[in-house]
């Protein structure tokens, strides 16, 4: 198998350095380029704690040039929406497949990325959560909704660390959308305050504190019983493993399409 050459945006952060370590220990993959606003020029292997690998951190403004020179196959982006909105179309134009884990992407940003993927004939995976367990969690929630029907109230509670910028989480949205689809379409309510009698909406609530990696609970509440389906991430390693799996997978898929982790795990 030809070695897959990967690049990372936000390479010096916790997720970025974790991805460097995972990719460099994965058969038939290597880190070919790294981008960050910090520590430009330093070897990304040393920053990640695995020693020199001969790949310096580049400034994102040089994204197109470096991707082409390094012959990158796939780029992994776990940054912020503002940065992804700029970098994803540039990477696609350079002929690079995309793994997008950034949350908080607006419909407008996703429309631009979709156009770039189609116009440049590359493939992409976009997911709010790359945990394999979360994929199963969402499937279970949808199945529960189909079986329980409209007689149960649905509430989703998510909790993350105090540095997470967006709320509620993308995973909470994905879970709510899967449940809503199973129930034929439901409105979402984000938290409650004042006079707010409950209807048949799906409630979504966000908690922020400490170093919580990521907790998601879906509650199906009836008059005499309650079912809770829960997923807890104890380490970012679960997201890293899924992202690397997706990066290997996407390089051999039909081009011009945006896939999800549901496709990767099918």
Coordinates of C-alpha atoms in Angstrom, one line a residue:
X1 CA 0.0 0.0 0.0
X2 CA 1.3 3.5 -0.9
X3 CA 2.1 5.5 2.2
X4 CA -0.5 8.2 3.0
X5 CA 1.1 11.7 3.5
X6 CA -0.9 13.7 6.0
X7 CA -0.9 17.3 7.0
X8 CA -2.2 18.9 10.2
X9 CA -3.7 22.4 10.8
X10 CA -3.4 23.5 14.4
X11 CA -0.6 21.1 14.7
X12 CA 0.9 22.5 18.0
X13 CA -2.3 22.1 20.1
X14 CA -3.3 19.2 22.2
X15 CA -5.3 17.5 19.4
X16 CA -2.7 18.4 16.8
X17 CA 0.3 16.9 18.7
X18 CA -1.8 13.8 19.6
X19 CA -2.5 13.3 15.9
X20 CA 1.2 13.6 15.1
X21 CA 2.0 10.9 17.5
X22 CA -0.8 8.6 16.3
X23 CA -0.1 9.1 12.6
X24 CA 3.7 8.5 13.0
X25 CA 2.9 5.2 14.8
X26 CA 0.3 4.1 12.1
X27 CA 1.4 1.8 9.4
X28 CA 1.4 3.3 5.9
X29 CA 1.0 6.9 7.1
X30 CA 3.4 9.7 7.8
X31 CA 3.2 13.4 8.7
X32 CA 4.3 15.4 5.7
X33 CA 3.4 18.9 6.7
X34 CA 2.2 20.8 9.8
X35 CA 0.7 24.3 10.2
X36 CA 0.2 26.6 13.1
X37 CA 0.4 30.2 14.1
X38 CA 2.8 29.3 16.9
X39 CA 6.3 27.8 16.9
X40 CA 6.8 28.3 13.1
X41 CA 10.0 26.7 11.9
X42 CA 10.3 24.2 14.8
X43 CA 10.2 20.4 14.1
X44 CA 6.6 19.1 14.8
X45 CA 8.0 15.8 16.0
X46 CA 9.9 17.5 18.8
X47 CA 6.9 19.6 19.7
X48 CA 4.8 16.4 19.9
X49 CA 7.5 14.7 22.1
X50 CA 8.6 12.0 19.6
X51 CA 11.9 13.6 18.4
X52 CA 12.7 15.1 15.1
X53 CA 10.9 13.9 12.0
X54 CA 12.1 16.5 9.6
X55 CA 8.9 18.4 9.3
X56 CA 8.9 22.0 10.3
X57 CA 5.8 23.9 11.4
X58 CA 4.7 26.2 8.6
X59 CA 2.6 29.4 8.8
X60 CA -1.0 28.8 7.5
X61 CA -0.5 31.6 5.0
X62 CA 1.8 29.3 3.1
X63 CA -0.8 26.4 3.1
X64 CA -1.2 26.0 -0.6
X65 CA 2.5 26.1 -1.5
X66 CA 3.6 23.7 1.3
X67 CA 0.8 21.2 0.6
X68 CA 1.8 20.9 -3.0
X69 CA 5.6 20.8 -2.3
X70 CA 5.1 18.1 0.4
X71 CA 2.8 16.1 -1.9
X72 CA 0.1 15.8 0.8
X73 CA -2.8 13.4 0.4
X74 CA -5.0 14.4 3.3
X75 CA -5.2 17.3 5.7
X76 CA -6.7 17.1 9.2
X77 CA -8.3 20.2 10.6
X78 CA -9.4 20.5 14.2
X79 CA -9.2 24.3 14.7
X80 CA -11.9 26.9 14.8
X81 CA -14.6 27.7 12.3
X82 CA -13.1 31.0 11.2
X83 CA -9.8 29.2 10.3
X84 CA -11.4 26.2 8.7
X85 CA -13.6 28.5 6.5
X86 CA -10.3 29.8 5.0
X87 CA -8.1 26.8 5.0
X88 CA -10.4 24.0 3.8
X89 CA -11.1 25.6 0.3
X90 CA -7.4 26.3 -0.1
X91 CA -6.5 22.7 0.7
X92 CA -9.1 21.4 -1.6
X93 CA -7.8 23.6 -4.4
X94 CA -4.4 22.1 -3.8
X95 CA -5.9 18.6 -4.5
X96 CA -5.8 17.5 -0.9
X97 CA -8.6 15.4 0.7
X98 CA -10.1 16.8 3.9
X99 CA -10.8 15.6 7.4
X100 CA -12.7 18.3 9.2
X101 CA -13.3 18.1 12.9
X102 CA -14.0 21.7 13.6
X103 CA -17.3 22.5 15.3
X104 CA -19.5 25.5 15.0
X105 CA -19.4 25.6 11.2
X106 CA -22.2 27.6 9.8
X107 CA -24.4 26.5 6.8
X108 CA -22.6 29.1 4.7
X109 CA -19.1 27.8 5.6
X110 CA -20.3 24.2 4.9
X111 CA -21.7 25.3 1.5
X112 CA -18.4 26.9 0.6
X113 CA -16.5 23.7 1.6
X114 CA -18.9 21.5 -0.3
X115 CA -18.4 23.6 -3.5
X116 CA -14.6 23.4 -3.1
X117 CA -14.8 19.6 -2.7
X118 CA -16.9 19.2 -5.8
X119 CA -15.0 21.8 -7.9
X120 CA -11.6 20.3 -7.1
X121 CA -12.6 16.6 -7.2
X122 CA -11.4 15.7 -3.7
X123 CA -13.1 13.8 -0.9
X124 CA -13.8 14.9 2.6
X125 CA -15.1 13.6 5.9
X126 CA -16.8 16.1 8.1
X127 CA -17.9 15.1 11.6
X128 CA -18.6 16.9 14.9
X129 CA -17.1 13.9 16.7
X130 CA -14.7 11.3 15.5
X131 CA -15.1 8.9 18.4
X132 CA -16.2 5.5 17.2
X133 CA -18.2 5.1 20.4
X134 CA -20.1 8.3 19.7
X135 CA -21.1 6.9 16.3
X136 CA -22.7 4.0 18.1
X137 CA -24.2 6.3 20.8
X138 CA -26.0 8.3 18.1
X139 CA -27.3 5.1 16.4
X140 CA -28.6 3.9 19.7
X141 CA -30.4 7.2 20.4
X142 CA -32.1 7.1 17.0
X143 CA -33.2 3.5 17.5
X144 CA -34.6 4.3 21.0
X145 CA -36.5 7.2 19.5
X146 CA -38.0 5.0 16.8
X147 CA -39.1 2.4 19.3
X148 CA -40.4 4.8 22.0
X149 CA -42.2 7.2 19.7
X150 CA -43.8 10.5 20.8
X151 CA -44.9 9.4 24.3
X152 CA -41.5 10.1 25.7
X153 CA -40.0 13.6 26.3
X154 CA -36.4 13.9 25.0
X155 CA -33.7 15.9 26.7
X156 CA -30.0 16.0 25.7
X157 CA -27.3 17.1 28.2
X158 CA -23.7 17.7 27.1
X159 CA -20.7 18.6 29.3
X160 CA -17.2 19.8 28.2
X161 CA -14.1 21.5 29.5
X162 CA -14.2 25.2 30.4
X163 CA -12.0 26.1 27.3
X164 CA -14.6 25.0 24.7
X165 CA -15.7 28.0 22.7
X166 CA -19.0 26.8 21.2
X167 CA -22.2 25.6 22.9
X168 CA -24.0 23.4 22.6
X169 CA -21.6 20.9 21.2
X170 CA -21.7 19.7 17.6
X171 CA -22.2 16.1 18.9
X172 CA -25.3 17.3 20.9
X173 CA -26.7 18.8 17.6
X174 CA -25.9 15.6 15.7
X175 CA -27.7 13.5 18.3
X176 CA -30.7 15.8 18.4
X177 CA -30.9 15.7 14.6
X178 CA -30.8 11.9 14.5
X179 CA -33.5 11.7 17.1
X180 CA -35.6 14.3 15.4
X181 CA -35.4 12.5 12.1
X182 CA -36.5 9.3 13.8
X183 CA -39.5 11.1 15.2
X184 CA -40.5 12.8 12.0
X185 CA -39.0 16.2 12.8
X186 CA -38.9 18.1 16.1
X187 CA -38.0 21.6 17.2
X188 CA -35.0 22.2 19.4
X189 CA -35.0 24.3 22.6
X190 CA -31.7 25.4 24.1
X191 CA -32.0 25.5 27.9
X192 CA -35.1 27.0 29.6
X193 CA -35.8 30.1 31.5
X194 CA -39.0 31.9 32.6
X195 CA -42.4 30.6 31.5
X196 CA -41.7 27.8 29.1
X197 CA -44.3 25.0 29.2
X198 CA -42.9 21.8 27.7
X199 CA -44.2 20.6 24.4
X200 CA -42.8 17.9 22.2
X201 CA -39.5 19.6 21.5
X202 CA -36.1 18.2 22.1
X203 CA -34.3 20.1 24.9
X204 CA -30.5 20.6 24.6
X205 CA -28.4 21.8 27.5
X206 CA -24.7 22.6 27.8
X207 CA -22.4 22.4 30.8
X208 CA -18.9 23.9 30.9
X209 CA -16.4 23.2 33.6
X210 CA -12.9 22.0 34.5
X211 CA -11.2 19.5 32.2
X212 CA -14.2 17.4 31.1
X213 CA -13.2 15.8 27.7
X214 CA -16.8 15.2 26.6
X215 CA -20.0 13.8 28.1
X216 CA -23.3 13.3 26.3
X217 CA -26.5 12.0 27.7
X218 CA -29.8 11.5 25.9
X219 CA -32.8 11.1 28.3
X220 CA -36.1 9.6 27.1
X221 CA -38.6 10.4 29.9
X222 CA -42.0 8.8 30.2
X223 CA -44.6 9.2 32.9
X224 CA -43.4 6.2 35.0
X225 CA -39.9 5.5 33.7
X226 CA -36.8 7.1 32.2
X227 CA -34.2 5.7 29.8
X228 CA -30.8 7.3 29.6
X229 CA -28.2 6.6 26.9
X230 CA -24.8 8.0 27.8
X231 CA -21.3 8.4 26.2
X232 CA -18.3 9.6 28.1
X233 CA -14.9 10.4 26.6
X234 CA -12.1 9.9 29.1
X235 CA -9.3 11.0 26.7
X236 CA -8.9 12.9 23.4
X237 CA -7.3 9.6 22.2
X238 CA -10.8 8.4 21.2
X239 CA -11.2 11.4 18.8
X240 CA -7.6 11.0 17.5
X241 CA -8.0 7.3 16.7
X242 CA -11.2 7.9 14.8
X243 CA -9.8 10.8 12.8
X244 CA -6.8 8.8 11.7
X245 CA -9.1 6.0 10.7
X246 CA -11.1 8.4 8.6
X247 CA -7.9 9.9 7.1
X248 CA -6.9 6.5 5.8
X249 CA -10.4 5.7 4.6
X250 CA -11.1 9.0 2.7
X251 CA -8.1 8.7 0.4
X252 CA -9.6 5.7 -1.3
X253 CA -13.2 7.0 -1.6
X254 CA -15.1 8.5 -4.6
X255 CA -14.1 12.1 -5.1
X256 CA -16.3 15.1 -5.1
X257 CA -18.3 14.1 -2.0
X258 CA -18.4 14.9 1.7
X259 CA -18.8 11.9 3.9
X260 CA -19.6 11.4 7.7
X261 CA -18.2 9.1 10.4
X262 CA -21.4 7.1 9.8
X263 CA -20.0 6.3 6.3
X264 CA -16.5 5.5 7.7
X265 CA -17.9 3.1 10.2
X266 CA -20.4 1.4 7.8

